[in-house]
PDB file of C-alpha atoms in Angstrom:
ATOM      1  CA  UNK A  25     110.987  61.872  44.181  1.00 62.00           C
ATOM      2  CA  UNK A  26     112.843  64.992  44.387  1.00 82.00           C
ATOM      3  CA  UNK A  27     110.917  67.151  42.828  1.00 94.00           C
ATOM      4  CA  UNK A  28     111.454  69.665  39.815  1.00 97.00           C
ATOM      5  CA  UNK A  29     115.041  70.956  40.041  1.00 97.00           C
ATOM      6  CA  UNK A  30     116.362  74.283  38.179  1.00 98.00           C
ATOM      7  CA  UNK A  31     119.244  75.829  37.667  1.00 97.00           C
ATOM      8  CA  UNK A  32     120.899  78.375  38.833  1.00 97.00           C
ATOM      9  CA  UNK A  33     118.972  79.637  41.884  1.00 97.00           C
ATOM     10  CA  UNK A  34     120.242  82.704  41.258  1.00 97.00           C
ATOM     11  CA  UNK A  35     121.908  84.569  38.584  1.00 97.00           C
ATOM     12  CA  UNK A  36     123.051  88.272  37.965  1.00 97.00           C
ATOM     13  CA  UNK A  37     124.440  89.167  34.849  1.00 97.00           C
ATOM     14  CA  UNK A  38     124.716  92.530  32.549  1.00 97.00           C
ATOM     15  CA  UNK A  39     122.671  93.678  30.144  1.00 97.00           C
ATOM     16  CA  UNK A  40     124.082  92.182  26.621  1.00 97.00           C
ATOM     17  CA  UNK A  41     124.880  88.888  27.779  1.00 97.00           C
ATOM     18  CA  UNK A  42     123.405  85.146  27.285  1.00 97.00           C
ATOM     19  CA  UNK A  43     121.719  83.896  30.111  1.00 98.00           C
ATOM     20  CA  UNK A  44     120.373  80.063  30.208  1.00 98.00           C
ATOM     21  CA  UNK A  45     118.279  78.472  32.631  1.00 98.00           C
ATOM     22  CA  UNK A  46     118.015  74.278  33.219  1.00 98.00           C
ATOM     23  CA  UNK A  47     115.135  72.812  34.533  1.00 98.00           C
ATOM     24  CA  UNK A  48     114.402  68.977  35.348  1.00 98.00           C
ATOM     25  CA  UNK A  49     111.945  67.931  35.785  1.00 97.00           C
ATOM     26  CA  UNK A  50     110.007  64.973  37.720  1.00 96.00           C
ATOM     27  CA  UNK A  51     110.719  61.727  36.287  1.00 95.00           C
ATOM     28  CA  UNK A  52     107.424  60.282  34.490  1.00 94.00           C
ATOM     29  CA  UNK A  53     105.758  63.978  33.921  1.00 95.00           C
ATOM     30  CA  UNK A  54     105.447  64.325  29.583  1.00 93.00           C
ATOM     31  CA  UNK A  55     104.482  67.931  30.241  1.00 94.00           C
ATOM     32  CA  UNK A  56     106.888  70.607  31.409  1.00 96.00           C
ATOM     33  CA  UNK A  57     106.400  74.607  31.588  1.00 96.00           C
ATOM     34  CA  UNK A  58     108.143  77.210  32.003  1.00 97.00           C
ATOM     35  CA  UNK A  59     106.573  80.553  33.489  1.00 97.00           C
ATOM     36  CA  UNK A  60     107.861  84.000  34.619  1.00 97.00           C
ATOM     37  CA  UNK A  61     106.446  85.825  37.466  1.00 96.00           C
ATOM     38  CA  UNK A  62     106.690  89.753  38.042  1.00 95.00           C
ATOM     39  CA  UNK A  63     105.031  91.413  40.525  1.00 90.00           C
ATOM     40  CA  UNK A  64     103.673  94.112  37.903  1.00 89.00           C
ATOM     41  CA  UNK A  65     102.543  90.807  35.456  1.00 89.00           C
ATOM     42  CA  UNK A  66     101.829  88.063  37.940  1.00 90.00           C
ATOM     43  CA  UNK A  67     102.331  84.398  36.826  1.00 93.00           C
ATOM     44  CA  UNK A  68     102.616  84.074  33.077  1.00 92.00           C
ATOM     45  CA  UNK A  69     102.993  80.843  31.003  1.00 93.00           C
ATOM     46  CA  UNK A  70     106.192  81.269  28.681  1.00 96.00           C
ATOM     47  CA  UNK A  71     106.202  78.185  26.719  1.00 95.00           C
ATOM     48  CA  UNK A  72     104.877  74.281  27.204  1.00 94.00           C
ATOM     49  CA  UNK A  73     106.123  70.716  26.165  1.00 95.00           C
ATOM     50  CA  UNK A  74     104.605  67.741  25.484  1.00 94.00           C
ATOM     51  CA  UNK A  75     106.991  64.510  25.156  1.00 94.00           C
ATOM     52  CA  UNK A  76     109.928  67.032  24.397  1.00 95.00           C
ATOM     53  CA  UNK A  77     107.921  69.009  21.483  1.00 95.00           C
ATOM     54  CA  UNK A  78     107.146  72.257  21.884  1.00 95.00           C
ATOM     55  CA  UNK A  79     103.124  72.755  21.874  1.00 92.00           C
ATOM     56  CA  UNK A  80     102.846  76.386  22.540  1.00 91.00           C
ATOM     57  CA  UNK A  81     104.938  79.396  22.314  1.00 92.00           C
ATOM     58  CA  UNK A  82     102.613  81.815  22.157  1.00 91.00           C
ATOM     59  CA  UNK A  83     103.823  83.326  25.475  1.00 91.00           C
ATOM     60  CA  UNK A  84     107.356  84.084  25.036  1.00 94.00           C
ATOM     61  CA  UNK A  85     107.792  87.653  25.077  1.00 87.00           C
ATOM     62  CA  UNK A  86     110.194  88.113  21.705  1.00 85.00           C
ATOM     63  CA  UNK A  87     113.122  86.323  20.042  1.00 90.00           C
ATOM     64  CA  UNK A  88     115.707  87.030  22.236  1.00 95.00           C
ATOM     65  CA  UNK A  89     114.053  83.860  24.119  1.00 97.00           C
ATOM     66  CA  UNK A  90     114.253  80.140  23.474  1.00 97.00           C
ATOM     67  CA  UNK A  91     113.368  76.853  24.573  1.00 98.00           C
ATOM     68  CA  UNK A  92     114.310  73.549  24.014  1.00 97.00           C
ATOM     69  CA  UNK A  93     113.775  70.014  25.433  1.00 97.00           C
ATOM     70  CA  UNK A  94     116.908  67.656  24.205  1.00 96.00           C
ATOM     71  CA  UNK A  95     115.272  64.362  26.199  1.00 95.00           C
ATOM     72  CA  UNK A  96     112.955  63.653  28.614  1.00 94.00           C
ATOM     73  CA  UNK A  97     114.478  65.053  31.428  1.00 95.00           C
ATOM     74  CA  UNK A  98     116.373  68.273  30.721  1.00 96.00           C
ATOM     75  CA  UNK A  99     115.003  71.549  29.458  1.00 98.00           C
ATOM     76  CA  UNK A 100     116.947  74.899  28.948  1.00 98.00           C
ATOM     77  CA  UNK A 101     115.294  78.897  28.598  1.00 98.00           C
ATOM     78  CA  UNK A 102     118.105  80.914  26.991  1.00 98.00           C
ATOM     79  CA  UNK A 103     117.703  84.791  26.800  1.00 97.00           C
ATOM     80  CA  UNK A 104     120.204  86.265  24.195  1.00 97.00           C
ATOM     81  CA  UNK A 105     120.626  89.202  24.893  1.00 96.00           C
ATOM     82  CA  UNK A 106     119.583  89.654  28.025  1.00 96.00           C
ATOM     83  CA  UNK A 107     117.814  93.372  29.108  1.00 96.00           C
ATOM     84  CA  UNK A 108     116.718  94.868  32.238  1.00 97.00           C
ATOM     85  CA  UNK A 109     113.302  94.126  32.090  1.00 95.00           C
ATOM     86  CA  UNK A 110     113.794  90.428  31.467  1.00 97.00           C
ATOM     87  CA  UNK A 111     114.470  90.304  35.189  1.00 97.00           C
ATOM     88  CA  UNK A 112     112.090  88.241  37.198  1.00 98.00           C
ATOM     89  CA  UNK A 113     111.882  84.953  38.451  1.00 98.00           C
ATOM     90  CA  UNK A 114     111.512  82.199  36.499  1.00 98.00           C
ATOM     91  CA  UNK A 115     109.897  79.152  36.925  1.00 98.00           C
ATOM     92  CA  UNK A 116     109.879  75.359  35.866  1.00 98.00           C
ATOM     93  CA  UNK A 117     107.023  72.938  36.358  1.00 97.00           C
ATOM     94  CA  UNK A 118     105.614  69.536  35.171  1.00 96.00           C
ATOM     95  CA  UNK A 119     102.880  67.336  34.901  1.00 93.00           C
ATOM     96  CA  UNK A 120     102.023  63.913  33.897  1.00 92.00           C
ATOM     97  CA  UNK A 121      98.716  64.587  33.349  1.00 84.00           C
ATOM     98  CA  UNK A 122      96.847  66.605  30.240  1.00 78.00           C
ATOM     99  CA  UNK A 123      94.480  68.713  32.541  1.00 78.00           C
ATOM    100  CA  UNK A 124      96.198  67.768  35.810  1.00 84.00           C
ATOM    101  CA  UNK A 125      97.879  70.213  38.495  1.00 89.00           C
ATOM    102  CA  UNK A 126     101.341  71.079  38.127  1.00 93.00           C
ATOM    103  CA  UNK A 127     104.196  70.745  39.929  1.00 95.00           C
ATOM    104  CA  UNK A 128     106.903  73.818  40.137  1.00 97.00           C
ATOM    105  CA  UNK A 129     110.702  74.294  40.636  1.00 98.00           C
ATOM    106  CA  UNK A 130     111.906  76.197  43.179  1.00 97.00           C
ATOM    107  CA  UNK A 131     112.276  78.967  40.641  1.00 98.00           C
ATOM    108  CA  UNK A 132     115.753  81.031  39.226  1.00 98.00           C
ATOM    109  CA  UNK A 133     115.625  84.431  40.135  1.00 98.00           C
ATOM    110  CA  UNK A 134     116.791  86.561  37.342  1.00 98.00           C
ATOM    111  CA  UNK A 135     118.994  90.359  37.912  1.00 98.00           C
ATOM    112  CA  UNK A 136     119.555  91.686  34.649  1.00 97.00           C
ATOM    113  CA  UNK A 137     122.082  94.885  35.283  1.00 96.00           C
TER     114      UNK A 137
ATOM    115  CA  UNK B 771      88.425  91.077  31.265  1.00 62.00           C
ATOM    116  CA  UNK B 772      90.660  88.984  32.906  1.00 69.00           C
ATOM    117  CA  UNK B 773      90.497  84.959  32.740  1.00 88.00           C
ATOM    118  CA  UNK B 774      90.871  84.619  35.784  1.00 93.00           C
ATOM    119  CA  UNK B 775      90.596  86.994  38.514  1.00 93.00           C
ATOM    120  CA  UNK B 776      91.095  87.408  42.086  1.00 94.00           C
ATOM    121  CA  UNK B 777      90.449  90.191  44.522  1.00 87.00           C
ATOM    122  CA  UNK B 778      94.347  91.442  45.524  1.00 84.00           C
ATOM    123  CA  UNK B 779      93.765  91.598  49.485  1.00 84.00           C
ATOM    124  CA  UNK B 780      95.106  92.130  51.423  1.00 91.00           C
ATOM    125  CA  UNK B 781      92.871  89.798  53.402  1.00 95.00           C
ATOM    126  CA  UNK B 782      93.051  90.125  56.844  1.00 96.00           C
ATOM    127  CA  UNK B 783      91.782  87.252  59.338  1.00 96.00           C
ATOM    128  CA  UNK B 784      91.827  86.782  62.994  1.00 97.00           C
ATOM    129  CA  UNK B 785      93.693  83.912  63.915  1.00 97.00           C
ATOM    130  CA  UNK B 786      90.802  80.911  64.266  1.00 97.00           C
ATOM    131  CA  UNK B 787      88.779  82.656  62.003  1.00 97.00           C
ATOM    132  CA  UNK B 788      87.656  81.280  58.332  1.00 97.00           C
ATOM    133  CA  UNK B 789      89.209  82.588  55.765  1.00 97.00           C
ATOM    134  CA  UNK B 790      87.297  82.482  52.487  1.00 97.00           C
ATOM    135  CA  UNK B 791      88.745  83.597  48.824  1.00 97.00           C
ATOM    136  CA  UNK B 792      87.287  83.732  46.168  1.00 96.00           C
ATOM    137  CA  UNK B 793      87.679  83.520  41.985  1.00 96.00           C
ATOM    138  CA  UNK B 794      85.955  83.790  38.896  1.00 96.00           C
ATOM    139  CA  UNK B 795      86.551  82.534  35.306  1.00 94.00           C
ATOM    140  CA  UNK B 796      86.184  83.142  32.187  1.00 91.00           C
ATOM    141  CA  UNK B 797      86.230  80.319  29.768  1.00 87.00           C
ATOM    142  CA  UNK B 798      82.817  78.450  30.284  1.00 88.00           C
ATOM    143  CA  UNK B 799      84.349  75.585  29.167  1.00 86.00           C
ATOM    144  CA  UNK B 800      87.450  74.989  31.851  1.00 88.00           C
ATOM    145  CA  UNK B 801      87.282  71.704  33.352  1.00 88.00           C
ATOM    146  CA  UNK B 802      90.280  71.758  35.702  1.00 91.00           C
ATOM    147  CA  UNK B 803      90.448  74.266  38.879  1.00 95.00           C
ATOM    148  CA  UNK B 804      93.583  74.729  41.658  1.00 96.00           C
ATOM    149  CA  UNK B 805      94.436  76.442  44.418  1.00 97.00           C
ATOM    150  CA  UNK B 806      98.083  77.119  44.846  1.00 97.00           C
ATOM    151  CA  UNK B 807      99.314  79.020  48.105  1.00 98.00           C
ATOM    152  CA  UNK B 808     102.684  80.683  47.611  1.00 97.00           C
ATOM    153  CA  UNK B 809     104.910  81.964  49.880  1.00 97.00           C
ATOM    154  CA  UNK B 810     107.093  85.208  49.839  1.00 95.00           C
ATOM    155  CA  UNK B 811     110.346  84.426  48.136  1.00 94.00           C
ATOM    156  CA  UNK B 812     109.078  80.839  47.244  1.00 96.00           C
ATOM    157  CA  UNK B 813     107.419  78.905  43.894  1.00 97.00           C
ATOM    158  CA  UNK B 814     103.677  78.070  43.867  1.00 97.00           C
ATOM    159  CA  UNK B 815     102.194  74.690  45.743  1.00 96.00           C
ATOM    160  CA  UNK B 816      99.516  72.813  45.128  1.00 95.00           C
ATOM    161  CA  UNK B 817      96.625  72.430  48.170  1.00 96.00           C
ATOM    162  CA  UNK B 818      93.761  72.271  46.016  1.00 95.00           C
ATOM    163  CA  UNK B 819      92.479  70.591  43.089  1.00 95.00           C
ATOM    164  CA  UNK B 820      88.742  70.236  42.142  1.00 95.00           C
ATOM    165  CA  UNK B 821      86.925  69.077  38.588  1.00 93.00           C
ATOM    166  CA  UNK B 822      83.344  68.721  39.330  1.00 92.00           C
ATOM    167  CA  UNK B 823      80.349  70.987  41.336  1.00 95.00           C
ATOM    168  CA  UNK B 824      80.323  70.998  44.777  1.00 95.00           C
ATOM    169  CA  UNK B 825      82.867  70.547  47.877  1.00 96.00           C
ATOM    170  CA  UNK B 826      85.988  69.402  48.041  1.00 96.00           C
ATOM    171  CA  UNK B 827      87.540  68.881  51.780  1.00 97.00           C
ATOM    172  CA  UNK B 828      90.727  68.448  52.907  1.00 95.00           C
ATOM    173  CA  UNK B 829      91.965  68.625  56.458  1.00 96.00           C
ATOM    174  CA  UNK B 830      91.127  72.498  56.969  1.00 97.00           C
ATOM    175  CA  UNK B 831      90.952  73.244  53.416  1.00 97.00           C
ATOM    176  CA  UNK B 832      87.308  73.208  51.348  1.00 98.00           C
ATOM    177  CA  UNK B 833      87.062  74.026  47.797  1.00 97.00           C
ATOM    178  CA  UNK B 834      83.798  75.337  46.056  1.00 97.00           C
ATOM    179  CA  UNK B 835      83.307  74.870  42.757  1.00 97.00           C
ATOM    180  CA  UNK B 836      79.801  76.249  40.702  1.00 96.00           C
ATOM    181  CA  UNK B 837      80.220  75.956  36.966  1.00 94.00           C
ATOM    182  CA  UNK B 838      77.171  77.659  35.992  1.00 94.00           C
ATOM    183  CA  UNK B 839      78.192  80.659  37.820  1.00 94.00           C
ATOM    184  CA  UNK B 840      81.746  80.331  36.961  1.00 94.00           C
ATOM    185  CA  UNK B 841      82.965  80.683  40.795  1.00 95.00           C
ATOM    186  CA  UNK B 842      85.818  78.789  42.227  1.00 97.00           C
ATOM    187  CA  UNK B 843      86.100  79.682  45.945  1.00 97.00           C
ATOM    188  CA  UNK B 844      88.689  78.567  48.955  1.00 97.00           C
ATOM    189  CA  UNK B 845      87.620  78.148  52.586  1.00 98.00           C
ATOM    190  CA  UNK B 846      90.445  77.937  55.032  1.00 97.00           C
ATOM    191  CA  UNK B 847      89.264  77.164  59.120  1.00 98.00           C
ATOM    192  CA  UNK B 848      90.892  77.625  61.872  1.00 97.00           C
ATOM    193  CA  UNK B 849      93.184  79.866  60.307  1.00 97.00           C
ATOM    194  CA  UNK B 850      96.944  79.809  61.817  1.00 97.00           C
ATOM    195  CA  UNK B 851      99.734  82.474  61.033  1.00 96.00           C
ATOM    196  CA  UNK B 852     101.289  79.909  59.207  1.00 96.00           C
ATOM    197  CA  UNK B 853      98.631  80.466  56.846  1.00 97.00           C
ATOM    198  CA  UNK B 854      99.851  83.828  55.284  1.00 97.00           C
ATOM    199  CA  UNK B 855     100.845  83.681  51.860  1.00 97.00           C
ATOM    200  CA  UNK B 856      99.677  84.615  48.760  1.00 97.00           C
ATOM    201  CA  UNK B 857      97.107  81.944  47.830  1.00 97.00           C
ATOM    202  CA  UNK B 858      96.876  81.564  43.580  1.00 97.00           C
ATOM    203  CA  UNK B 859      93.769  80.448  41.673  1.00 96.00           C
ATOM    204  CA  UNK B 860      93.950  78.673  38.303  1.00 94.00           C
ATOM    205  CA  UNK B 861      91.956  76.922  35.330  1.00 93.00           C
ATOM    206  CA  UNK B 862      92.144  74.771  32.906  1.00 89.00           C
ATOM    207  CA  UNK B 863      90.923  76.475  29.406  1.00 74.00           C
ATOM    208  CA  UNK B 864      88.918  74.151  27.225  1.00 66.00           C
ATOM    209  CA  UNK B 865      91.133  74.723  23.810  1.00 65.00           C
ATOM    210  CA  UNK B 866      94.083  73.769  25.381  1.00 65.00           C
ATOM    211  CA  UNK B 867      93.377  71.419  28.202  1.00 63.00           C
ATOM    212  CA  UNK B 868      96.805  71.446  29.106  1.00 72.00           C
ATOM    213  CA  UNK B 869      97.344  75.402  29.526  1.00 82.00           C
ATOM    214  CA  UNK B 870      96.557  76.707  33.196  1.00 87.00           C
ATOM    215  CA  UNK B 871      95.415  79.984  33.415  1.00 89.00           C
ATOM    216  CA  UNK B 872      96.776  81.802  37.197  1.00 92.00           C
ATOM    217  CA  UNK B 873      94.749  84.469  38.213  1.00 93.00           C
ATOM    218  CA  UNK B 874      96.746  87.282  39.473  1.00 93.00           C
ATOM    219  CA  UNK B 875      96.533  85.794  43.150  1.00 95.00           C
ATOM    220  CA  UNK B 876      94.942  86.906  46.797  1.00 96.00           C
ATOM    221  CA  UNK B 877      97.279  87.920  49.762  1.00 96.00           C
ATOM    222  CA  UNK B 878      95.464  86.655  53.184  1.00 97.00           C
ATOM    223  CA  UNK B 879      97.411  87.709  55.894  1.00 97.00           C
ATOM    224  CA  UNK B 880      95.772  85.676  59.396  1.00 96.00           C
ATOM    225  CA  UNK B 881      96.504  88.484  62.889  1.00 93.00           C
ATOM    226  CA  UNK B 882      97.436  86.821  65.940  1.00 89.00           C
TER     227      UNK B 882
END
């Protein structure tokens, strides 16, 4: 299998502007995440699916972020507009399993200017 | 209080030493526990996973698990250089099963 994949790797942009991240993530898994990690904040959970519904938002930080899950294997985290602070990187992962370990993406590292 | 926390490090080992890291919870009620060991410029991975009391080996890895006193701890042996990375713990909570808590995360650092 290869694994959760996202999208870009990395991406700079200005302050102002849209910024979307892709994540995919491993065939089979009905649970994906995505998470941002800081090194003031650590790991934090952003916002979870379950079978392409989102379960909990609770963790994204304001409405200038978004998620959505189209199908079963392709999930986008837009940031309109993007700011400074929302620099970090930002991470994917999935699970097949309710309580079970997850798996993450190699991570998109974020440079808001 | 933290859900989860972790002492920061950094912990320094002697190469061939154990290294041992440790973690407490929060939520009484957590039913899943992981370690995750993640390296500089690089996304969390999965060594670890444990759900009941007691040990859990493999190869030179051993996780400890004690509900009662909500401790979740990490035993590495024969440490090797290749061993230094920041090693994350994390829990299940019991509302949402499916929500993993990461503590904050140790550094362990193994000296030639």
């Amino acid at each position: 299998d290869a694994g959760v994949i996202q999208s870009p790797r990395h991406e700079v942009t200005e302050m102002g502007q849209e910024v979307t991240l892709r994540c995919k993530p491993i065939s089979g898994h009905d649970y994906l995440f995505w998470y941002r990690q800081t090194m003031m904040r650590g790991l934090e959970l952003l916002i979870y699916f379950n079978n392409n519904v989102p379960i909990d938002d609770s963790g994204m930080p304001e409405d200038r972020f978004s998620a959505k899950m189209p199908n079963a294997s392709f999930s986008t985290l837009k940031i309109q507009p993007s700011e400074p602070r929302d620099s970090a990187v930002y991470f994917c992962a999935s699970t097949a399993d309710r309580a079970g370990a997850q798996y993450f993406g190699p991570g998109t590292r974020l440079t808001v200017l | 209080q933290k859900e989860v926390e972790q002492n920061s490090g950094p912990l320094s080992v002697p190469e061939g030493a154990i290294a041992s890291l440790n973690c407490t919870y929060s939520d009484r009620g957590s039913q899943s526990f992981f370690w995750y060991r993640q390296y500089s410029g690089k996304s969390p991975e999965l060594i670890m996973s444990i759900y009941s009391n007691g040990d859990k080996e493999d190869g030179r890895f051993t996780a400890q698990l004690n509900k009662a006193s909500q401790y979740v701890s990490l035993l590495i042996r024969d440490s090797q250089p290749s061993d230094s990375a920041t090693y994350l713990c994390a829990v299940t909570g019991y509302s949402s099963a499916s929500k993993i808590i990461f503590g904050s995360g140790t550094r362990l650092s193994i000296r030639p």
